XYZ file of C-alpha atoms in Angstrom:
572
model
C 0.000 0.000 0.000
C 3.037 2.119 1.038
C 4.476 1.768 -2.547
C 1.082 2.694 -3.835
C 0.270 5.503 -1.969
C 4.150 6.720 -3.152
C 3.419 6.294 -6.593
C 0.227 8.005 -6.611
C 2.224 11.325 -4.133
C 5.037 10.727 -7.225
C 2.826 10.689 -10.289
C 0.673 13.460 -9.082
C 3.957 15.617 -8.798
C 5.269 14.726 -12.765
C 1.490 15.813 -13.716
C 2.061 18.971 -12.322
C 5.610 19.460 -13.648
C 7.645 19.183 -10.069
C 9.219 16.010 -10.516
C 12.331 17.571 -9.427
C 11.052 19.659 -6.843
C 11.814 16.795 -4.124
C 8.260 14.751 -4.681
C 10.303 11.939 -4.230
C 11.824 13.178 -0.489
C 8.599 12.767 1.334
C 8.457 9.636 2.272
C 7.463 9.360 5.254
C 6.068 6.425 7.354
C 2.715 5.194 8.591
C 3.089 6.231 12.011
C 4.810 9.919 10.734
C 8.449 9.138 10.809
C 10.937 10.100 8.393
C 12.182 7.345 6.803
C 15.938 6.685 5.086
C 16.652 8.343 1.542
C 18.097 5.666 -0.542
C 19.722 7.104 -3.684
C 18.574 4.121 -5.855
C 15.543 4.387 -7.610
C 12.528 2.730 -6.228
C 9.630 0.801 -7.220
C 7.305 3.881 -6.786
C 9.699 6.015 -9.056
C 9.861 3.397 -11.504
C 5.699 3.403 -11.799
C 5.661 7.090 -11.961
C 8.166 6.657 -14.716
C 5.096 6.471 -17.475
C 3.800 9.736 -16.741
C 7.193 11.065 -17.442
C 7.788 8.874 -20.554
C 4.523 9.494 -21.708
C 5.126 13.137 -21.517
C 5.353 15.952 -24.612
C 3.329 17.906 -26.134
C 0.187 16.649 -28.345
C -0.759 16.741 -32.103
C -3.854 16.540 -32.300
C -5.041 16.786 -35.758
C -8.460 18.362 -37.192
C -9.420 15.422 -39.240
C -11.434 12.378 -39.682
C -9.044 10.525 -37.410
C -10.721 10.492 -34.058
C -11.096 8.604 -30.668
C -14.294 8.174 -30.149
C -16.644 8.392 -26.471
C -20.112 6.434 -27.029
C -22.114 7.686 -24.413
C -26.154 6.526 -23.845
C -27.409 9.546 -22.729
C -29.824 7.706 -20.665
C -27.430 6.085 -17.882
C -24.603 9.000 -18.518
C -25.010 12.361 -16.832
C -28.486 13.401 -15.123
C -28.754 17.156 -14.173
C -32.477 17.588 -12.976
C -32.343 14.609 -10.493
C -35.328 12.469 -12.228
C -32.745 9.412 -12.454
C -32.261 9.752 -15.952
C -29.055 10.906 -18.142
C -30.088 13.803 -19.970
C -28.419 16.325 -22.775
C -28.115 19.017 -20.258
C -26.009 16.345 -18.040
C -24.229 15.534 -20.850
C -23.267 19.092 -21.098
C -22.330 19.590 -17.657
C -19.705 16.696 -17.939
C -17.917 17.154 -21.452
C -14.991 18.403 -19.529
C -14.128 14.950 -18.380
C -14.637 14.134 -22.243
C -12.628 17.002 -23.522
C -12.106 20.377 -21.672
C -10.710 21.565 -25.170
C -7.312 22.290 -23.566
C -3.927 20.369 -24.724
C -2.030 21.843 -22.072
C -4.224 19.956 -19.096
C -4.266 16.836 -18.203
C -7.710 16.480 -16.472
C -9.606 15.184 -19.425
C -9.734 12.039 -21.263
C -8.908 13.410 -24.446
C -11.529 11.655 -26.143
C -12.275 14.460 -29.676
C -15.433 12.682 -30.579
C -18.426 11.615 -29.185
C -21.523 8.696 -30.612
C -23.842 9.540 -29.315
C -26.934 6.461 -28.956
C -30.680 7.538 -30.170
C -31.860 10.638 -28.873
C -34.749 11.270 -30.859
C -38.441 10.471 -29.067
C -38.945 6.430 -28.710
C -41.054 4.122 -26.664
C -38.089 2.495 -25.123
C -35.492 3.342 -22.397
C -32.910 2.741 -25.186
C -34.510 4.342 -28.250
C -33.318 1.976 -31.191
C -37.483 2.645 -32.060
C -38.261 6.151 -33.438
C -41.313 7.673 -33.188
C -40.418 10.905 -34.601
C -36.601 11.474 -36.820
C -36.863 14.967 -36.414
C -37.082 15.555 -32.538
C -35.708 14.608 -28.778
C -36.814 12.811 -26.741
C -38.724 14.309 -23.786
C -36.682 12.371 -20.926
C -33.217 14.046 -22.533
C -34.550 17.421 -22.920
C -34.845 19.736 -25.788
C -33.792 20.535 -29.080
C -32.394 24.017 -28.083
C -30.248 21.212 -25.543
C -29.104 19.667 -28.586
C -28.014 23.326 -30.338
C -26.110 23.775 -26.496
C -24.550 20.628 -26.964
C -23.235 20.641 -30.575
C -21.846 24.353 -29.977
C -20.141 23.140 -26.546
C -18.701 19.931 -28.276
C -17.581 21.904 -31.097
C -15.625 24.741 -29.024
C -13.860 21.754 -27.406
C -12.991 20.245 -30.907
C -14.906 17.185 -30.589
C -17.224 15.786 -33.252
C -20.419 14.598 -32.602
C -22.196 11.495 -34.604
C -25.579 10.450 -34.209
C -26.810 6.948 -33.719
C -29.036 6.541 -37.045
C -31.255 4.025 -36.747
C -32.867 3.587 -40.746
C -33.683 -0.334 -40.519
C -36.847 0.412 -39.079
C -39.312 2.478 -36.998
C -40.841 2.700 -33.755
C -44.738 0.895 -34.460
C -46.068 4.047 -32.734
C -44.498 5.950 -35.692
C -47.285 7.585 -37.620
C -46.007 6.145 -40.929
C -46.742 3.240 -39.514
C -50.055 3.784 -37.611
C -51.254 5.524 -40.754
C -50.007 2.537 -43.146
C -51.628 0.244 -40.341
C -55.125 2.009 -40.343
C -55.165 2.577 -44.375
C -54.614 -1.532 -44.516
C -57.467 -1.938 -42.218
C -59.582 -0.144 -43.968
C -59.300 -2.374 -47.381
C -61.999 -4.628 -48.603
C -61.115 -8.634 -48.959
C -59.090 -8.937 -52.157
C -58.345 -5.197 -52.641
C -54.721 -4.011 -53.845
C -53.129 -1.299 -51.210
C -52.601 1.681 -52.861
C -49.283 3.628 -52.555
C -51.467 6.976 -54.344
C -53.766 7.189 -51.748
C -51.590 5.975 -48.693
C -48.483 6.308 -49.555
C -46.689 4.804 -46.299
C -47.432 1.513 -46.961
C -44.847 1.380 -49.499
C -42.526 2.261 -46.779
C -42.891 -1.102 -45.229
C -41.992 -4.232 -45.748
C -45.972 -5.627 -45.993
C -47.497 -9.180 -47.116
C -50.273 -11.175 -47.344
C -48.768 -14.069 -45.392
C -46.733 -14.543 -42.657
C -43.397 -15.268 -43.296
C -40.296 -16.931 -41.977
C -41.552 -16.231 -38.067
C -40.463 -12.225 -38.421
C -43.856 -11.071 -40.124
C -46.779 -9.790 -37.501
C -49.866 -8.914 -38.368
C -50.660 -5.129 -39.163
C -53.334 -4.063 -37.017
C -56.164 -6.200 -37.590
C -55.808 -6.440 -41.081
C -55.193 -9.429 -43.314
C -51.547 -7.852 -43.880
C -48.502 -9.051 -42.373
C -45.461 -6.790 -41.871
C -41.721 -7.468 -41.351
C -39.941 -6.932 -37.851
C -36.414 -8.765 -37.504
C -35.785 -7.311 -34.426
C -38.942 -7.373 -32.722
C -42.941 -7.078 -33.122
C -42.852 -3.461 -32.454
C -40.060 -2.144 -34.689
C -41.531 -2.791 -37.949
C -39.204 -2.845 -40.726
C -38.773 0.291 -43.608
C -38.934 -1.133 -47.093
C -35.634 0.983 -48.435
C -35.905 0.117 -52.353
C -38.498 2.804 -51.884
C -37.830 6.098 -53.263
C -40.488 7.846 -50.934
C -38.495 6.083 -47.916
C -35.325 7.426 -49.085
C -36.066 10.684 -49.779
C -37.315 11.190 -46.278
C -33.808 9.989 -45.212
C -32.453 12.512 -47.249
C -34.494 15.540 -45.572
C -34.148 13.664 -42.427
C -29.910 14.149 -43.051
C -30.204 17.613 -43.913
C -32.383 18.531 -40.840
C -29.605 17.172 -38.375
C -26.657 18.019 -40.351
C -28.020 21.676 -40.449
C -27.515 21.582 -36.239
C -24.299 20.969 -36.772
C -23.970 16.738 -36.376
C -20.761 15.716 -38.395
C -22.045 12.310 -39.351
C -23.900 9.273 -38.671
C -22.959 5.958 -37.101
C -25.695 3.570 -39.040
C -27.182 1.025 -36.871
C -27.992 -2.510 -38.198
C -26.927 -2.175 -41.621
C -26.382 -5.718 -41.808
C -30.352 -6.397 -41.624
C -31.525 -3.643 -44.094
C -31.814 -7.158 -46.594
C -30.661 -9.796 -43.678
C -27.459 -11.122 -45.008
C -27.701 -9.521 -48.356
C -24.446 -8.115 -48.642
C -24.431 -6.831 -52.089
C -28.079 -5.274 -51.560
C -26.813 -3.429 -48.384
C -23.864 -1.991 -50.386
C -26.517 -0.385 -52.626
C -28.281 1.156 -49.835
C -25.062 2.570 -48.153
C -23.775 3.899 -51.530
C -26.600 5.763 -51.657
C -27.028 7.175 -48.135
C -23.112 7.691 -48.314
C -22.905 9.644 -51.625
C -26.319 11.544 -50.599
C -24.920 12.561 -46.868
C -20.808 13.673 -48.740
C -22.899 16.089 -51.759
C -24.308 17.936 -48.674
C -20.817 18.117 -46.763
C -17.865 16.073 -47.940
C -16.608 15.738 -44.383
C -19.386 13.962 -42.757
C -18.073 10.822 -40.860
C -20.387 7.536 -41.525
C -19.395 4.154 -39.385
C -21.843 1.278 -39.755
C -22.901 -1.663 -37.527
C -22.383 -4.760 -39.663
C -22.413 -7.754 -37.121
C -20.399 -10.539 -38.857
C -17.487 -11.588 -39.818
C -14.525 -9.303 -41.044
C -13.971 -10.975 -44.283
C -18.101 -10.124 -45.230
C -17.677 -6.374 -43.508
C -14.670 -5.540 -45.263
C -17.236 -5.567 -48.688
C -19.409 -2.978 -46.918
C -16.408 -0.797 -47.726
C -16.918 -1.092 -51.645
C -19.749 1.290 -50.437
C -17.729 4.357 -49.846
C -18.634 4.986 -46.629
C -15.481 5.911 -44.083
C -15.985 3.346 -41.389
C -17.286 0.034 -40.717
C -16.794 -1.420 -37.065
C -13.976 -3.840 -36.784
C -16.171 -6.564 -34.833
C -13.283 -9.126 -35.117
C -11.073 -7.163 -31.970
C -14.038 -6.801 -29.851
C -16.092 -9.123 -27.055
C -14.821 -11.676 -24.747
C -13.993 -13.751 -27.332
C -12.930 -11.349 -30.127
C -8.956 -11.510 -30.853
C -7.940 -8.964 -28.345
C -9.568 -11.042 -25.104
C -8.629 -14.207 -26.358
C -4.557 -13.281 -27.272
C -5.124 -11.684 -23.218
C -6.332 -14.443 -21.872
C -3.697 -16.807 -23.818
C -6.475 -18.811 -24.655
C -5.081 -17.400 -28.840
C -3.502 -20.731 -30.501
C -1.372 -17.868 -32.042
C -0.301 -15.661 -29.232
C 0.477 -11.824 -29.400
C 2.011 -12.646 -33.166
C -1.709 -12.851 -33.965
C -2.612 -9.959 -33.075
C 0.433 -8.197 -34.813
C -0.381 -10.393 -37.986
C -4.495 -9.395 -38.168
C -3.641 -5.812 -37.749
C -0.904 -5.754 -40.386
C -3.013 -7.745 -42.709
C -6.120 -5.105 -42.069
C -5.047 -2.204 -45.193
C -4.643 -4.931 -47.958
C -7.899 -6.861 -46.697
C -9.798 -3.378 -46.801
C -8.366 -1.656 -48.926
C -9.173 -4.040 -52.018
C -12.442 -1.995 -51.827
C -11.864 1.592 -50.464
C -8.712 3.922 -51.047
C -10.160 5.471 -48.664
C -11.451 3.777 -45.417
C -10.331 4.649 -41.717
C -11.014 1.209 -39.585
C -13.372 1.602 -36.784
C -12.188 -0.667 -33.840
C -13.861 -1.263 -30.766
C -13.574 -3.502 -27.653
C -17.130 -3.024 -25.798
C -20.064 -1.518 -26.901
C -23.435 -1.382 -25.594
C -24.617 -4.735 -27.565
C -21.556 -6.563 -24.951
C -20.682 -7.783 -22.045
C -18.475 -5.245 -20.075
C -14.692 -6.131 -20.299
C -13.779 -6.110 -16.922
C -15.696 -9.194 -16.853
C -13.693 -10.955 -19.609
C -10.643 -11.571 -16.920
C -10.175 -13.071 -13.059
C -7.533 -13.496 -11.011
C -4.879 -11.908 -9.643
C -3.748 -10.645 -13.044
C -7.209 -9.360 -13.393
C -6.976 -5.244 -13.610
C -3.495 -5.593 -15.516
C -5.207 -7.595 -18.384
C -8.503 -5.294 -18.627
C -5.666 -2.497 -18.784
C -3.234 -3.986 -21.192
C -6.831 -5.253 -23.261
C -7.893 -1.637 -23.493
C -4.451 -0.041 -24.624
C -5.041 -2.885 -27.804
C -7.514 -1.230 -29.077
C -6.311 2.347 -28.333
C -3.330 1.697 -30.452
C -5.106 0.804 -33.337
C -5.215 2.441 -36.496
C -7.962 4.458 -37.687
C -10.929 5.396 -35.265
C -11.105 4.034 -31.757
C -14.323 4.124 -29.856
C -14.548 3.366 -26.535
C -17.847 2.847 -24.567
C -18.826 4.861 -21.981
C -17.480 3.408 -18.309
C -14.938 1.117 -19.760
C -12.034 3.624 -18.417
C -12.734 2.735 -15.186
C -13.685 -0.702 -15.815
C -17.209 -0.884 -15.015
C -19.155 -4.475 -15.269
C -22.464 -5.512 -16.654
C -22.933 -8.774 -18.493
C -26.152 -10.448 -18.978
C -29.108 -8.978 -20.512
C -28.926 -5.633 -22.149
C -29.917 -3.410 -18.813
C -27.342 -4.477 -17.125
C -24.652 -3.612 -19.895
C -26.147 0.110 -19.822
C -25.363 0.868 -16.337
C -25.184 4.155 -14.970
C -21.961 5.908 -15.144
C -20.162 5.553 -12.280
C -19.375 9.193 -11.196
C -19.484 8.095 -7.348
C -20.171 4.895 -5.232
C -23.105 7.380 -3.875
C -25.910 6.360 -6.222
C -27.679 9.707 -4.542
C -24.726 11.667 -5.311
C -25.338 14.582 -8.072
C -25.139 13.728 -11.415
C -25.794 9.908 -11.041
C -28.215 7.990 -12.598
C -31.061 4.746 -11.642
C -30.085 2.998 -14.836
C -32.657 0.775 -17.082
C -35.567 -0.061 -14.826
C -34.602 -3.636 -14.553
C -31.307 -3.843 -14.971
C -29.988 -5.918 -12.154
C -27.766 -5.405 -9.251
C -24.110 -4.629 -10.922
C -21.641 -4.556 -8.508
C -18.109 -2.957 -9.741
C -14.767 -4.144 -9.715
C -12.318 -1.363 -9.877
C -14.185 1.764 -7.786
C -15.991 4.839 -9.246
C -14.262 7.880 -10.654
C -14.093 9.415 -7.297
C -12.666 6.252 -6.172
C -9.911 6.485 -9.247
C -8.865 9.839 -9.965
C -6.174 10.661 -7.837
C -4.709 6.885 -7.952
C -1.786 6.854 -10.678
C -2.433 3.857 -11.256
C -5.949 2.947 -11.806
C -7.534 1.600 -14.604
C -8.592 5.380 -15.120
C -5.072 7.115 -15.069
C -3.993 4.157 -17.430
C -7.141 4.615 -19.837
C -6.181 8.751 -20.071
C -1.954 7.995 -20.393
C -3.441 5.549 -23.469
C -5.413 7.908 -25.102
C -2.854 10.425 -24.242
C -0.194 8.998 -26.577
C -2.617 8.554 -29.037
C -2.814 12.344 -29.314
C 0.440 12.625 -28.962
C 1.780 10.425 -32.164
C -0.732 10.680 -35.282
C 1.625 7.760 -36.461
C -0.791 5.428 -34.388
C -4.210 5.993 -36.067
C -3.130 6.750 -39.404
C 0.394 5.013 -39.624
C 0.933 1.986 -41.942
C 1.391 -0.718 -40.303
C 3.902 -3.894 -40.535
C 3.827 -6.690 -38.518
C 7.863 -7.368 -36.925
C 7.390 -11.094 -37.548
C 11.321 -11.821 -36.816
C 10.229 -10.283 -33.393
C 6.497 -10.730 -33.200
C 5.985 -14.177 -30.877
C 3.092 -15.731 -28.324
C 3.941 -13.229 -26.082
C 5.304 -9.908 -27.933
C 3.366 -8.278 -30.431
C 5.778 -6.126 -32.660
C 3.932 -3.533 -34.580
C 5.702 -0.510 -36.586
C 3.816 2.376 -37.980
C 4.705 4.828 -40.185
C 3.287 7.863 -41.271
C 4.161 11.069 -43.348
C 8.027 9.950 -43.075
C 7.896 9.260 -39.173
C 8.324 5.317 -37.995
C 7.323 4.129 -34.501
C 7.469 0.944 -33.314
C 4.569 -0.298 -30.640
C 5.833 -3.370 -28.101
C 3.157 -5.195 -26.276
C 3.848 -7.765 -23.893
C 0.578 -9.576 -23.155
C 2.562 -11.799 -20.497
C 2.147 -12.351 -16.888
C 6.384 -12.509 -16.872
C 8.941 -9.770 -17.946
C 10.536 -9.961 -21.670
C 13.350 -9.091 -23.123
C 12.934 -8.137 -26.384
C 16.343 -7.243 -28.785
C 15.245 -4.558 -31.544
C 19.076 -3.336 -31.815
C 18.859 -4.041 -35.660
C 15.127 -2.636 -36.290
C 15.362 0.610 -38.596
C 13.158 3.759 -38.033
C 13.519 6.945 -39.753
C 16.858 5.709 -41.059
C 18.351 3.992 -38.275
C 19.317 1.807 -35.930
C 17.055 1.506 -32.749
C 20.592 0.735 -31.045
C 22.319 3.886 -32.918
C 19.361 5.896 -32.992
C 15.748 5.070 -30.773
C 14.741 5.901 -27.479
C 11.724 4.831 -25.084
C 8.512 7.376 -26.582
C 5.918 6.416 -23.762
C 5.071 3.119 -22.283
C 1.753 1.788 -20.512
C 2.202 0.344 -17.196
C 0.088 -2.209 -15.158
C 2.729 -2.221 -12.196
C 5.818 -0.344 -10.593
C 8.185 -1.851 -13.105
C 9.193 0.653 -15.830
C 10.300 -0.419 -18.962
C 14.154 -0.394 -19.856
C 16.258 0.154 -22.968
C 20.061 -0.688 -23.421
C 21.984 -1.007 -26.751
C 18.373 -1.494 -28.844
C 17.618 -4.320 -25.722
C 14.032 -3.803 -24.796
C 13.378 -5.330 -21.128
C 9.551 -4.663 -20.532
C 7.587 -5.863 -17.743
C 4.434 -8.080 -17.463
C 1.404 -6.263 -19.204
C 3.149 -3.412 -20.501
C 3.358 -1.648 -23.384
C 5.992 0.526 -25.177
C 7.010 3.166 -28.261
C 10.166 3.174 -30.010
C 10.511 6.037 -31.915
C 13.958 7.752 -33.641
C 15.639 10.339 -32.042
């Protein structure tokens, strides 16, 4: 605990830039007594050592490259005290997303923010619209929304909306008014699309079909609802559904929203691949004529060889399920439960640009590790090595290339497994569930106790799952090699338990070290090349993530790097 507590008095000291004003002196002990200087360096020092590696100023770049905060408004922020996450709670806590400031450290550093449904819905998670051109009561009010885009965008953060266009809500009055029109039809009669036109924007038949058709009302019409009775799905060949997509765009692009994350595109023709292209080409080149810098990142649920088509779409992103879940490739090369080991890793993201880029010259990857379809990942892992693999797990995915989004909570390693409620928890702001700002979460979301402490809790340890989260993200912003570098697997040094990754990027070479091991390795990169040279004539340590006291170590291009840590080479 002593060692701890030193750390944390240590760390706290480099944040504030007085390392060398004697931090290190006071160390005194439990019962107040000044204990013995010893000139060697000490655990503590060597833990604090990452915030002082990890130091330098940022580049953070005003482009599509992002790291991305998916917050559900719902269980986020609440600021009236009803239990719910609202807008206006939102707003009151974007500092801890991005205060907008480089030169502070209080932040996450997170510059863009998905945002799940917020229009007006019939369910505590609003995946069924009742209305695409409004907000939902329980999150407050469009002139919210305005606050919230301007706030965001003073900050630098952009701000994507959850677009849900695979169906509606059934309360929806397309619907209801498709629904009444049908009931209204004599046996034998032909719906008309002249005289109601909705129920062309519907998937509708005279039989039921394949167990996903329910009947419309109490008509002899059947409708089509993949998901579920009540979200009745939107028949997109139609031209009439499409072009209300297209105002629909322009009304939330006009506030300000720099693109769309598209949910369920997968399931706009189940397991149609080539017919979903179709509709994303469209939506894509419709969305870029109004403003050619619009982001769009789609949900397509299988595997990666089947999402990397989406890309022949044009659209920037498609989520990179492969790396995510408890059994995705990050949790499994973790665990060491990977027949391949870390190499894997190294070799699937080294293998990503040729895989996607066969159909886009222009795609940015979209990795994730949790979302709010998954289990938590502090569940993934037990044991004593426990809170160094959730760490270690999360830096994976931060040092991906392209756009990293991480869900809401996982920086402090929040839990929820199970059904769907308990996945959305509230954010854990404080262990006071009446403390301001906290909400109830989904009304029956069961009891979800956490592992790792709330941010109240976390915050002023150095080395929480927190701290670790914001040094990851912080090196992120601090070397645009690492979401748009190319990248090359170091097979020679890539093995089960180092991953050796080098990116490069507009003439600058890193090279990323992870050692997913519970024991330290030595790793010799003397003869690696970066920039032109040597590591051993020419690299030095450029940050490293740290899961214990242990610091990592560099002699003659010889790499020693403890368990669960992770490092940058770069050229001097």
């Amino acid at each position: 605990m002593r060692r701890r507590m030193e750390a944390l008095l240590l760390a706290g000291c480099l944040m504030l830039g007085s390392f060398m004003a004697g931090c290190a002196q006071d160390s005194g002990g439990k019962d107040g007594t000044e204990q013995p200087t010893e000139s060697a360096m000490t655990p503590a020092e060597e833990g604090a050592a990452m915030y002082e590696a990890n130091a330098g100023d940022l580049q953070v770049i005003d482009d599509k490259y992002r790291t991305y905060y998916e917050v559900f408004v719902y269980s986020f922020a609440d600021s009236d005290g009803d239990g719910v996450g609202d807008l206006r709670g939102l707003i009151d806590h974007l500092d801890y997303i991005n205060d907008g400031d480089d030169a502070t450290d209080t932040d996450l550093g997170c510059n863009g923010i998905w945002l799940m449904p917020i229009m007006p819905s019939t369910t505590y998670h609003k995946y069924d619209v009742t209305d695409y051109e409004a907000i939902d009561p329980e999150y407050g009010t469009m002139e919210d929304f305005d606050e919230l885009i301007a706030a965001c965008h003073e900050r630098g953060i952009r701000v994507i909306i959850d677009f849900v266009m695979n169906h509606t809500s059934s309360q929806h009055p397309w619907f209801t008014e498709a629904c009444r029109y049908l009931e209204g039809l004599s046996e034998g009669e032909t719906p008309d699309p002249g005289e109601c036109p909705y129920v062309d924007y519907y998937n509708f038949s005279q039989t039921k079909e394949n167990g996903v058709y329910y009947q419309a009302g109490s008509s002899d019409w059947y409708y089509e609802g993949k998901f579920w009775s009540e979200m009745p799905d939107l028949n997109l060949a139609s031209g009439a559904v499409r072009q209300e997509f297209d105002n629909i765009t322009t009304f939330w692009m006009d506030k300000g929203v720099d693109g769309f994350r598209l949910d369920a595109a997968k399931e706009y023709y189940s397991d149609q691949t080539s017919a979903n292209v179709e509709v994303l080409t469209w939506f894509n080149t419709m969305v870029k004529e109004k403003d050619p810098d619009s982001y769009i990142v789609a949900e397509v649920w299988t595997d990666r060889d089947t999402y990397a088509k989406y890309y022949e779409s044009g659209i920037d992103s498609v989520f990179n399920f492969d790396f995510a879940n408890q059994e995705g490739i990050i949790a499994n090369v973790v665990k060491g439960t990977s027949s391949s080991g870390a190499q894997g890793y190294a070799n699937v993201t080294s293998s990503l640009p040729e895989l996607f880029g066969a159909y886009s010259d222009t795609y940015i990857d979209a990795p994730f590790y949790t979302n709010h379809d998954l289990g938590r990942s502090a569940g993934y892992y037990s044991g004593d090595d426990s809170e160094a693999q959730t760490k270690i797990a999360g830096a994976m995915n931060l040092m991906m290339a392209g756009n990293c989004f991480i869900y809401y909570g996982e920086e402090l390693g929040m839990k929820g497994a199970g059904k769907d409620e308990n996945k959305r928890a509230p954010m854990q702001w404080s262990s006071d569930p009446d403390k301001a700002g906290m909400c109830d979460g989904p009304e029956y979301m069961d009891d979800v106790k956490m592992k790792y402490g709330s941010l109240e809790e976390q915050q002023d340890d150095s080395m929480s799952v927190y701290n670790y989260f914001k040094q990851a993200i912080r090196l992120r912003n601090r070397y645009p090699e690492i979401a748009r570098g190319e990248v090359e697997n170091l097979a020679d040094i890539s093995n089960e338990n180092i991953a050796a990754i080098c990116k490069s990027y507009e003439g600058s070479e890193l090279l990323l070290l992870f050692n997913v091991s519970a024991e330290e390795q030595t790793v010799d990169i003397s003869a690696v090349e970066l920039s032109g040279k040597t590591v051993k004539d020419g690299g030095s340590i450029g940050g490293m993530l740290l899961t214990g006291l242990d610091a990592v170590s560099m002699e003659n291009g010889v790499v020693t790097m403890p368990a669960y840590s992770v490092t940058i080479i770069r050229a001097e």
